Short mmCIF file of C-alpha atoms in Angstrom, two decimals:
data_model
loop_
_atom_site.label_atom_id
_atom_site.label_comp_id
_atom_site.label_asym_id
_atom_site.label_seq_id
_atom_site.Cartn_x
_atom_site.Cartn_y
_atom_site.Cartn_z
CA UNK A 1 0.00 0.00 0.00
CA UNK A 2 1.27 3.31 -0.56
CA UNK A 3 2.47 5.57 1.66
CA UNK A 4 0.07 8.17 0.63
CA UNK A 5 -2.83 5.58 2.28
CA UNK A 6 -3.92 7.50 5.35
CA UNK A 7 -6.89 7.25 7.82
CA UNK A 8 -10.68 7.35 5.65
CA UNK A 9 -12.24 10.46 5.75
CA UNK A 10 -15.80 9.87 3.95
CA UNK A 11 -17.11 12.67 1.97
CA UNK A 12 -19.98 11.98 0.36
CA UNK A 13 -21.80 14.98 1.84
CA UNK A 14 -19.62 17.86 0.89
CA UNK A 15 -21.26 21.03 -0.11
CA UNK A 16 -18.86 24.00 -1.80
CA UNK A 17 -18.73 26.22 -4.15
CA UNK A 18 -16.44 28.11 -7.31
CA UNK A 19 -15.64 29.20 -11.17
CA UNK A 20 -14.20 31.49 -13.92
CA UNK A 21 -15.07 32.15 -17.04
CA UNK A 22 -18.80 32.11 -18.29
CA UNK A 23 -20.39 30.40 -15.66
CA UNK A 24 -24.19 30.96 -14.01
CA UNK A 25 -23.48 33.59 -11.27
CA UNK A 26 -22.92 33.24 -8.00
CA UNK A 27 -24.33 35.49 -4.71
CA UNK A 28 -22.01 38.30 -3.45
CA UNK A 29 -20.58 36.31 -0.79
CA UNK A 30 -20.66 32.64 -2.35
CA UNK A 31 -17.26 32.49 -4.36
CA UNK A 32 -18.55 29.58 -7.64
CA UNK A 33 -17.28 26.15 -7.81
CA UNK A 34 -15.24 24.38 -10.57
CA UNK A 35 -14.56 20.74 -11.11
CA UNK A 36 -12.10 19.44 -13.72
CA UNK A 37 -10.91 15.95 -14.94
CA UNK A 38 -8.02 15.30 -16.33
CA UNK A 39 -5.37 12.10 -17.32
CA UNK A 40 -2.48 13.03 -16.66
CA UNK A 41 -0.75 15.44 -13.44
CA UNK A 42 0.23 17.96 -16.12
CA UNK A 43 -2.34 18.31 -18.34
CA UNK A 44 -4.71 21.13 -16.29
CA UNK A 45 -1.26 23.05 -16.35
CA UNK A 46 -0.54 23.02 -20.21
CA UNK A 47 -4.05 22.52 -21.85
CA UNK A 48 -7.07 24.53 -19.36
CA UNK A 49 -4.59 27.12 -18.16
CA UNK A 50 -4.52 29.97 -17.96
CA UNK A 51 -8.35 29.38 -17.08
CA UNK A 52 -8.05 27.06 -13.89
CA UNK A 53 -4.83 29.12 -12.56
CA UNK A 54 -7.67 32.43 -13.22
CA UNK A 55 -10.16 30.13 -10.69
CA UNK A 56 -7.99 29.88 -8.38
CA UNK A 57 -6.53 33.86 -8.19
CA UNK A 58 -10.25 34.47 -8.15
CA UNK A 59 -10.75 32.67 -4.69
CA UNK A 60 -13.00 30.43 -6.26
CA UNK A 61 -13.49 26.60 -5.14
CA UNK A 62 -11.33 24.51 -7.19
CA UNK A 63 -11.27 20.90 -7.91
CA UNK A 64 -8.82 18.85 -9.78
CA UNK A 65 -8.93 14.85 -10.46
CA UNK A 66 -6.33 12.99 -11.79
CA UNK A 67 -7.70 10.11 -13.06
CA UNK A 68 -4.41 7.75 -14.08
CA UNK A 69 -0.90 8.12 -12.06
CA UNK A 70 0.72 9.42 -15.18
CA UNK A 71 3.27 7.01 -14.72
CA UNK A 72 5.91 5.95 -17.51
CA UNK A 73 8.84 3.77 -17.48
CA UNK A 74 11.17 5.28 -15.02
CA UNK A 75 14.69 3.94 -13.60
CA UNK A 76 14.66 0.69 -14.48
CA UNK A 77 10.71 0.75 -14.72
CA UNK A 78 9.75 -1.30 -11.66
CA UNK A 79 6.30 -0.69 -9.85
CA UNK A 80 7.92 0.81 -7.22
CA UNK A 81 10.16 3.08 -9.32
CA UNK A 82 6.90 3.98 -11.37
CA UNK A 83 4.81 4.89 -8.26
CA UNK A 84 7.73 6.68 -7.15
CA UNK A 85 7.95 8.79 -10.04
CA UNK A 86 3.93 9.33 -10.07
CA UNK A 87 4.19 11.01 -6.44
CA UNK A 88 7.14 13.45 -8.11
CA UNK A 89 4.65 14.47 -10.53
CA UNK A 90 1.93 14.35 -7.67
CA UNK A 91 4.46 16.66 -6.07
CA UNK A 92 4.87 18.79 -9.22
CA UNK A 93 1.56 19.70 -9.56
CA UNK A 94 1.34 20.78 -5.62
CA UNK A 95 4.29 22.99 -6.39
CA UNK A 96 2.48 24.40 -9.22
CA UNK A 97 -0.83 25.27 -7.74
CA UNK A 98 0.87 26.30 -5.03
CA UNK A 99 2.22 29.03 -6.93
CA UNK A 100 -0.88 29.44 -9.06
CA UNK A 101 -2.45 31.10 -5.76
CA UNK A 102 0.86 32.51 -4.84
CA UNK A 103 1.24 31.24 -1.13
CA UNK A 104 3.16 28.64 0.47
CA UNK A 105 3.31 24.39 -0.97
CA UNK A 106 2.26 23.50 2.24
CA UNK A 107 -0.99 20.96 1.35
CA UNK A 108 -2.98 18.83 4.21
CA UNK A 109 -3.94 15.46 2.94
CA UNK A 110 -7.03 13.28 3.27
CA UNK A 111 -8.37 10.08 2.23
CA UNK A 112 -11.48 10.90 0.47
CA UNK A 113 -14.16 8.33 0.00
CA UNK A 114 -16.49 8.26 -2.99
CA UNK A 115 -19.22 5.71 -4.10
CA UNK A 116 -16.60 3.29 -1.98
CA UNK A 117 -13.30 4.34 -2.85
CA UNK A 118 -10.52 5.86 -1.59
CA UNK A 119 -9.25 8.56 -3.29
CA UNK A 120 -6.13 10.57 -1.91
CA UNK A 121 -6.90 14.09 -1.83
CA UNK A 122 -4.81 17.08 -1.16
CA UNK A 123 -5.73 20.50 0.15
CA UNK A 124 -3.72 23.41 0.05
CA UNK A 125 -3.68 25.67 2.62
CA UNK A 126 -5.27 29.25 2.77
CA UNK A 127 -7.13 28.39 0.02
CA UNK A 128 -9.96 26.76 -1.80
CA UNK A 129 -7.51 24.48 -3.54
CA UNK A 130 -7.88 20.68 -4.21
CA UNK A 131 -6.41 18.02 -5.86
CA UNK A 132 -7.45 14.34 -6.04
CA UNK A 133 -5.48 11.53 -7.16
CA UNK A 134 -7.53 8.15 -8.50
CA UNK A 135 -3.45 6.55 -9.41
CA UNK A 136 -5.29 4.25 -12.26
CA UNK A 137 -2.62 2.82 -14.88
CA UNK A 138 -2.07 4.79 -18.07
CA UNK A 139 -1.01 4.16 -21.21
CA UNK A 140 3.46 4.42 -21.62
CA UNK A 141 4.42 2.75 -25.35
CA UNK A 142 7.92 3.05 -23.81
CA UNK A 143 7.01 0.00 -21.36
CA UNK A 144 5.00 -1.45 -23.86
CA UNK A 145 1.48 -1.12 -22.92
CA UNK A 146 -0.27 1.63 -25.44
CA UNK A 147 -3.94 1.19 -24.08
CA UNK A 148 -3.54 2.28 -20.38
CA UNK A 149 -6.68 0.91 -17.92
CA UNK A 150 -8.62 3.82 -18.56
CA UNK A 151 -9.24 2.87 -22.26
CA UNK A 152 -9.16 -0.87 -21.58
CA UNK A 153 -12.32 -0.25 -19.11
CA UNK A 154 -14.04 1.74 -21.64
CA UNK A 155 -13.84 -0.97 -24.41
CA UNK A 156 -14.48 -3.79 -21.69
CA UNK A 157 -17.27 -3.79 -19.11
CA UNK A 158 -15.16 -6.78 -17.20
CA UNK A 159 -11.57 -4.97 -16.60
CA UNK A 160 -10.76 -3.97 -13.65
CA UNK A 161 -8.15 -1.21 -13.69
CA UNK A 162 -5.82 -1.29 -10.65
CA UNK A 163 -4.41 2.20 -8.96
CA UNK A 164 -0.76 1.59 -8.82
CA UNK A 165 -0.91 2.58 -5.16
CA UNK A 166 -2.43 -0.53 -4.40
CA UNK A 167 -6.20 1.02 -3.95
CA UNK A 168 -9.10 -1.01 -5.29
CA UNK A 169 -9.34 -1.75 -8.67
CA UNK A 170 -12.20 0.06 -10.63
CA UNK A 171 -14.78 -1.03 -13.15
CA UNK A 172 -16.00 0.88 -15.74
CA UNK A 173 -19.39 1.33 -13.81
CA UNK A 174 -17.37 1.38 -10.21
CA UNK A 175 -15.34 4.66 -11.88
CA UNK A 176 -18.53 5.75 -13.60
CA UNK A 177 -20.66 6.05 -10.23
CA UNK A 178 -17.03 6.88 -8.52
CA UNK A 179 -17.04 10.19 -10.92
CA UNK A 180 -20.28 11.08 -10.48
CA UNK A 181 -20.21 10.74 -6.60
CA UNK A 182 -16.99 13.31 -6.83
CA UNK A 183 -19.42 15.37 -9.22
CA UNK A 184 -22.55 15.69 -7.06
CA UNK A 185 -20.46 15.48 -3.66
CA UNK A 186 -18.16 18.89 -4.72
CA UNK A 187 -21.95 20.17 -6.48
CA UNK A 188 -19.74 22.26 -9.27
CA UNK A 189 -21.52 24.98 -10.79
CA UNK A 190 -19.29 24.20 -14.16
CA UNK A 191 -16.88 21.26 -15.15
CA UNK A 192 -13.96 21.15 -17.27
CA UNK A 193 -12.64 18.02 -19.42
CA UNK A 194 -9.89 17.25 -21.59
CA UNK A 195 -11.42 16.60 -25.66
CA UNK A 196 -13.26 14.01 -26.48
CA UNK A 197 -12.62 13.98 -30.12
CA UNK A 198 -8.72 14.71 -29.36
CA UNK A 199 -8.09 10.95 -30.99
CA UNK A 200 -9.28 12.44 -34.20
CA UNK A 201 -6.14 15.03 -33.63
CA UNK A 202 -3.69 12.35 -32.35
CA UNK A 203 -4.06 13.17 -29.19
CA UNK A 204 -2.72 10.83 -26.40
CA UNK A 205 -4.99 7.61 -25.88
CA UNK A 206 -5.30 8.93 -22.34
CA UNK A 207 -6.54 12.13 -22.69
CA UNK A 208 -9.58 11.03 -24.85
CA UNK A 209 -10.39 8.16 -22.26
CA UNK A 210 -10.55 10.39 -19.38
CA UNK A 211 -12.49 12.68 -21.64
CA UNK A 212 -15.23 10.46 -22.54
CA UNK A 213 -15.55 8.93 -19.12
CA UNK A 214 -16.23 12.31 -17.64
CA UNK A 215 -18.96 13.20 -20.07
CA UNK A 216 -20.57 10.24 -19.80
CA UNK A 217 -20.38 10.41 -15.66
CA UNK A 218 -21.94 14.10 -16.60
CA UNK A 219 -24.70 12.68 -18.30
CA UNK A 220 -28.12 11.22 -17.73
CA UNK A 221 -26.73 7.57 -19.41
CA UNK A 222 -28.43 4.94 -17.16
CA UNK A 223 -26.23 2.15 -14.78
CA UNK A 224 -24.71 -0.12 -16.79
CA UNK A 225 -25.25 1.81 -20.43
CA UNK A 226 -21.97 1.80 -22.45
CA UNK A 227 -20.53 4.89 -22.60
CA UNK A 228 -18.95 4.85 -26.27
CA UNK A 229 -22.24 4.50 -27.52
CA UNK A 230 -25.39 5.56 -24.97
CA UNK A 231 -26.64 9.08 -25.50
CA UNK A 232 -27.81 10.90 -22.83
CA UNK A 233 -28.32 14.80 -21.42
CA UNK A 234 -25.55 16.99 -20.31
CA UNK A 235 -26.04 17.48 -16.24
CA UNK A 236 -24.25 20.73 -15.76
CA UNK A 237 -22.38 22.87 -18.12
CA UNK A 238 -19.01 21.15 -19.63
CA UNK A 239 -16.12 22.34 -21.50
CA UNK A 240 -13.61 20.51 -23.44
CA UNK A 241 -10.32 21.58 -23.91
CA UNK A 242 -7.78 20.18 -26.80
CA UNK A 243 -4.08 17.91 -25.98
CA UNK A 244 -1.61 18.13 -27.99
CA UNK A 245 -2.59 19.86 -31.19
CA UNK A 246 -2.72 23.05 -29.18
CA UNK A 247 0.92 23.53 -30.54
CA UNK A 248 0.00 23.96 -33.67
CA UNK A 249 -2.36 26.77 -32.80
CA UNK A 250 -1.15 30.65 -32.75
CA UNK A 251 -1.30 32.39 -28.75
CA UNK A 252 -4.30 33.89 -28.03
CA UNK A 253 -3.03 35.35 -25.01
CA UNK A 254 -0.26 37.59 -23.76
CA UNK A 255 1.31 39.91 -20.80
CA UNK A 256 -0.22 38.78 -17.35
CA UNK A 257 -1.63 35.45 -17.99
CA UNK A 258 0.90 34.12 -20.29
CA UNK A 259 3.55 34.91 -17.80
CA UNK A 260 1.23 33.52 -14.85
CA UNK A 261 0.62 30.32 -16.92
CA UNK A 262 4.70 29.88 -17.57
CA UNK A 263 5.21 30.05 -14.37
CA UNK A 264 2.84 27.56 -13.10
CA UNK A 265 4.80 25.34 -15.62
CA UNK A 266 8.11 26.22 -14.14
CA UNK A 267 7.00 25.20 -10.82
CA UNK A 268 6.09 22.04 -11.77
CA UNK A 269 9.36 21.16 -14.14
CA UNK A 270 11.55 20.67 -11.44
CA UNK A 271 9.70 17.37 -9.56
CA UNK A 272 9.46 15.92 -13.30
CA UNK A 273 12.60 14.52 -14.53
CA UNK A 274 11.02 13.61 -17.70
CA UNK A 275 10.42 17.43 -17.88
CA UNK A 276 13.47 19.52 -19.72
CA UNK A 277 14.11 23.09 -19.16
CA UNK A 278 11.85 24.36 -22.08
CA UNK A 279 9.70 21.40 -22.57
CA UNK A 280 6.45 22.38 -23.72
CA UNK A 281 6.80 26.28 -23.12
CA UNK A 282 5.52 27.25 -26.51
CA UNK A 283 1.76 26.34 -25.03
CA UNK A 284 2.40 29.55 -22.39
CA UNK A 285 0.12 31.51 -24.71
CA UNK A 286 -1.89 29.04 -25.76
CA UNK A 287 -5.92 27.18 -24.66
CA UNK A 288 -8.29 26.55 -26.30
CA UNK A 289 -11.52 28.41 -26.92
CA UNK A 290 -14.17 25.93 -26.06
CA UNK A 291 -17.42 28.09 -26.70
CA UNK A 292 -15.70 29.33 -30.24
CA UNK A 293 -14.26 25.94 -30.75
CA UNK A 294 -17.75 24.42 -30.43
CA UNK A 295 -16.88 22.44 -27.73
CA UNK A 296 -19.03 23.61 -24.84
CA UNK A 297 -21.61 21.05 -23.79
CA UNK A 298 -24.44 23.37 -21.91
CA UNK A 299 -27.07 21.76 -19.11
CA UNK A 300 -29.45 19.66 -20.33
CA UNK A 301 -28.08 19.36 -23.87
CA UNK A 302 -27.93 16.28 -26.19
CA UNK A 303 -24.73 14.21 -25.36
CA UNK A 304 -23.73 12.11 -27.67
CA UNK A 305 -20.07 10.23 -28.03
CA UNK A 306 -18.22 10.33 -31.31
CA UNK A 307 -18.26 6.77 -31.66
CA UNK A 308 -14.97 6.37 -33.73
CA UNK A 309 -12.77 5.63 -30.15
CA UNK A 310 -11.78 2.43 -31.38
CA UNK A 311 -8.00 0.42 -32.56
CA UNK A 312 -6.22 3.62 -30.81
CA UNK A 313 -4.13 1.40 -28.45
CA UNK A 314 -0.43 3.04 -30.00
CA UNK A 315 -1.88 6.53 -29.80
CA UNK A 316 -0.02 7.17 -26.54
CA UNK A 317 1.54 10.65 -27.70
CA UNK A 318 4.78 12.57 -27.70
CA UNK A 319 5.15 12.89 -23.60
CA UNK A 320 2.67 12.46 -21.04
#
């Protein structure tokens, strides 16, 4: 068991609140609530900044999940060495967030429970900040698996992905209802998800997994429904935000928020030794639009999955 396992702290009751961006308003003294899903620890920092880093200058209540460890073959790629180099990049994205709200990386951490499972969960202090951390598989061509658990669990009712830090393993339904128990228990008024077409774009295997789980946990899709291929209604307001092709995209941003968004990224680097100096900096100006992109997936709209997310076990990307 990892040494991130703590004492259970159940939290299916939480109430909060917090958002930027074009989200329903909030009272005077309520600051609005955002929720966002990602793959990998890294991917909120380089693909839906600067408009999480703006949540969290705003005071608003931020969420973050982490749905795989983001591990890849490190040292000489043995579990232990690959959990070890998850918690850097656990550790990375503490660092960054940290200076996101610009205040001290001191984090308490809890073990959250949700529809059964643990899920680690870290808390920065001062703020509204918090990260959680589901450590499921992902995909790493370099060790030779291109699938990763999340996709494997989306093509096979029967898999069972396993956290590498020795939680319980997770169905598709188990991380379905575990999703949607984070959802309604942090009551977001406005979610966030990486693209769900992004395999169309080459994006990393991961990154569309995640995606599609998180709008299908978003949806009204019954118990049991598959989710590459149930339609459903959008629950609250989503936006989708594109992987890797964002490179090839001109800035749409300068001055304050490109500089705030570079050095979010810097503060991470350092716990990442896959990470070079430079690596990935030309995405500082960078994010997509999702409302101009047509990408925004309003309350009670028609959800529907693209239905092509099949043979992209090798689509693992350039990095992470």
């Amino acid at each position: 068991m990892a040494k991130r396992l703590r004492t259970m702290l159940a939290v299916a009751g939480i109430t909060v609140a917090g958002l930027v961006g074009p989200a329903p308003a909030a009272s005077a003294n309520t600051p609005l609530t955002t929720l966002s899903f990602v793959a990998h620890e890294d991917d909120d920092l380089l693909f839906m900044n600067p408009d999480i880093l703006s949540d969290v200058q705003a005071g608003y209540d931020t969420w973050v999940v982490y749905l795989t460890a983001g591990e890849i073959a490190y040292g000489s790629g043995s579990p232990q060495e690959r959990l070890d180099y998850a918690n850097m990049r656990t550790e990375g994205v503490k660092a960054a967030y940290a200076r996101a709200a610009k205040t001290a990386n001191d984090w308490t951490f809890n073990e959250s429970v949700f529809n059964g499972h643990p899920v680690a969960t870290d808390t920065l202090t001062g703020t509204r900040v918090h990260l959680l951390f589901l450590y499921i598989h992902a995909a790493d061509g370099a060790s030779g698996d291109n699938c990763g658990d999340l996709y494997r669990m989306l093509h096979d009712p029967a898999f069972a992905g396993r956290p590498i830090d020795g939680r319980p393993a997770y169905t598709r339904q188990d991380l379905l209802a575990t999703l949607r128990a984070v959802t309604d228990g942090v009551n977001p008024d406005y979610l966030r998800s990486q693209s769900t077409i992004g395999h169309r774009d080459g994006d990393h295997i991961d990154h569309t997994s995640a995606a599609l789980f998180t709008a299908a946990a978003d949806s009204t899709i019954p118990p049991g429904a598959d989710p590459l291929t149930a339609t459903g209604t959008t629950v609250r307001q989503r936006d989708e935000y594109q992987g890797y092709s964002l490179a090839n995209q001109p800035d749409r941003f300068g001055g304050y928020w490109r500089d705030e968004k570079l050095a979010v990224w810097n503060a991470y680097k350092p716990h990442d030794p896959a990470v070079g100096p430079t690596t990935w900096d030309e995405l500082a100006g960078k994010e997509t639009d999702p409302a101009a992109a047509g990408r925004r997936f309003t309350a009670n709209g028609t959800w529907a999955p693209p239905g092509d997310f099949t043979n992209q076990c090798g689509n693992d990307g350039p990095y992470h």
